[in-house]
């Protein structure tokens, strides 16, 4: 390699050289390590099952609720390495979520009665499905505290939409999708009056408080929920809990639990027994069985009532039309989970040691025959437990949630009180295996284990308590996700992962190959609307427009400068800055912030983002790129100059610097040397079939872009040199070299990629 500019050379060498020397002095054997670290053969086996070697990828990707953080956590299985946090109901600074205008518009959709709500209690993520199988296109998640539902597009893992439930005050039984993601199900939890602006005393609870289920219509082509085509079903105030959609033979139906059919309203301060006593007094609660397809037809036929501008099918109509039924279910049920074949549903009662398996066929037979054991106080027909039951299996204390295996008839149920996972056969009704987890498991999750095509292999126990599992970090402990191998008859505990972001109630795991996120946006995309951003400009078109007290900047970012480099405004001006990242190279994100204005944007390749603020304080405010993007990242900077009222310049030229002809000659030599390196890299790339690698083609385009910019700067340094203006000659020559360095950096990345991915010589 030829002589090379002093700052960048070490970086480029490091990129090419391996770590061949690393093993030369490590003589420790595997046996030594086992002994030194006090590891058993079993530990070693677990390590081998979870270790993902450097450069290799996980088989599954998990989307976990972030609990009270209002976010989603993304991690890989089996490595349990965290890959991303997605801002959903909560501002997330790295992604600029809530700090730039475009993402703020999404968060603003989640305002309730005009008020910002910048946190969420996320519980249940759901991946979009096609024919009952995960399709990897969209992710939905609910906010229990403030009844909302969010849509995340898995092409870029960004939150695109938040909808607020128009009639509930809280919701827990969401998000659950129907088999073709026609609807996303969201069930209320704590009953309240549906016309939710009104005060109603608790004495009128039975008559005026209501539960319900909302069926949000999903428009897959738009990638958004369509609130106008969504509807709800009014339900008794029974504290509806989790739901699931039917599939296969039970497609068109949905099932929702409830845990307080006693309709108890507490009042410990008035000497009444507390909620937990009143809500578990009876032996059974109710499973709600709903024909949602028919409900949608009734709504379309105009049989719904408008409440808060939203279509609500009232109980009276639902009963009359025969689309709503109840079945008793054992004490304080929590989860209801439909089997992969859609024929059975498992209900777990927290205060019962059994899981109850209901048969959809039997339920339908009872409905057809009009065989009901009673009516509830609202007139809803109740199917007898015996008439609906397929089997009951005694599993242990505190069964909560169930997931399914790829092996037929095999299910896993979490046992909260026993702190165990039970593996059992739901066709024959027998327990197969149990494993202890630490501690107090809530949900559990097998790979695609709530779909029609479970993948088996791994299961994650989402434990509520961690107690002594990790190095202590104060009274608030991390949550603990424990990975369990379920590929054999006996379950094996493999790994503990602390999750320190909130209580992730539920998670969903998908085969990693089903996810196909993009690496760049079409240039000028507003990623939050997926539409062209009006603030887009291309290189050379950057401009600042001032109209009255409004200043609008149309800028760009590319290694390693922000254009413009100075923004001058008057104090009190409203400043809007649109920025487009012109990069096409993978992972070349730039960030943007202005000192003390509480703005931040993450601008991935091709994205256009707007930040907006009032320049309300005179002064000097550096702005810069916040993401380390190249060797000259620190130089990616500029100044916002906020001038006081009536300010007049006293000095009109910037300070001159001293450069000599000698300096200039050295610059020219450096450029020639660098060009030789570029030529050799280009020589290699064009000697192989690089066109067969789309990632490399994008890199080559980026490098060519940089080299094309050189021509202009070259003409400028030569013209300045001719006039013996050594300052201008040197600075423009330096700029030529900057373009070269960036081109070389990209070129070397392309070369490395080609070498590692088996490029072949052409000709
Ligand atoms: Cu924590 Cu699904 Cu909200 Cu059970 S839920 S544990
Ligand atoms: Cu762009 Cu740092």
PDB file of C-alpha atoms and ligand atoms in Angstrom, residues 557-562 581 583 588-591 624-630 632-636, ligand 2:
ATOM      1  CA  UNK A 557     -26.383  15.394   5.269  1.00  0.00           C
ATOM      2  CA  UNK A 558     -23.659  13.303   3.732  1.00  0.00           C
ATOM      3  CA  UNK A 559     -20.246  12.263   5.031  1.00  0.00           C
ATOM      4  CA  UNK A 560     -18.945  14.502   6.395  1.00  0.00           C
ATOM      5  CA  UNK A 561     -20.869  17.705   6.215  1.00  0.00           C
ATOM      6  CA  UNK A 562     -24.179  19.240   6.993  1.00  0.00           C
ATOM      7  CA  UNK A 581     -29.651  12.018   4.430  1.00  0.00           C
ATOM      8  CA  UNK A 583     -26.307   8.402   1.780  1.00  0.00           C
ATOM      9  CA  UNK A 588     -24.747   5.370   7.396  1.00  0.00           C
ATOM     10  CA  UNK A 589     -27.124   7.173   9.717  1.00  0.00           C
ATOM     11  CA  UNK A 590     -26.558  10.797  10.672  1.00  0.00           C
ATOM     12  CA  UNK A 591     -28.049  12.412  13.728  1.00  0.00           C
ATOM     13  CA  UNK A 624     -23.826  18.769  14.831  1.00  0.00           C
ATOM     14  CA  UNK A 625     -24.234  15.199  13.712  1.00  0.00           C
ATOM     15  CA  UNK A 626     -24.845  13.006  16.776  1.00  0.00           C
ATOM     16  CA  UNK A 627     -24.053   9.632  15.202  1.00  0.00           C
ATOM     17  CA  UNK A 628     -20.400   8.695  14.690  1.00  0.00           C
ATOM     18  CA  UNK A 629     -20.559   8.274  10.942  1.00  0.00           C
ATOM     19  CA  UNK A 630     -17.049   8.605   9.521  1.00  0.00           C
ATOM     20  CA  UNK A 632     -14.596  13.167  10.078  1.00  0.00           C
ATOM     21  CA  UNK A 633     -17.799  12.857  12.071  1.00  0.00           C
ATOM     22  CA  UNK A 634     -16.726  15.502  14.580  1.00  0.00           C
ATOM     23  CA  UNK A 635     -16.319  17.949  11.730  1.00  0.00           C
ATOM     24  CA  UNK A 636     -19.958  17.425  10.779  1.00  0.00           C
TER      25      UNK A 636
HETATM   26 CU1  LIG B   2     -22.802  12.243  10.319  1.00  0.00          CU
HETATM   27 CU2  LIG B   2     -21.699  11.914  12.291  1.00  0.00          CU
END
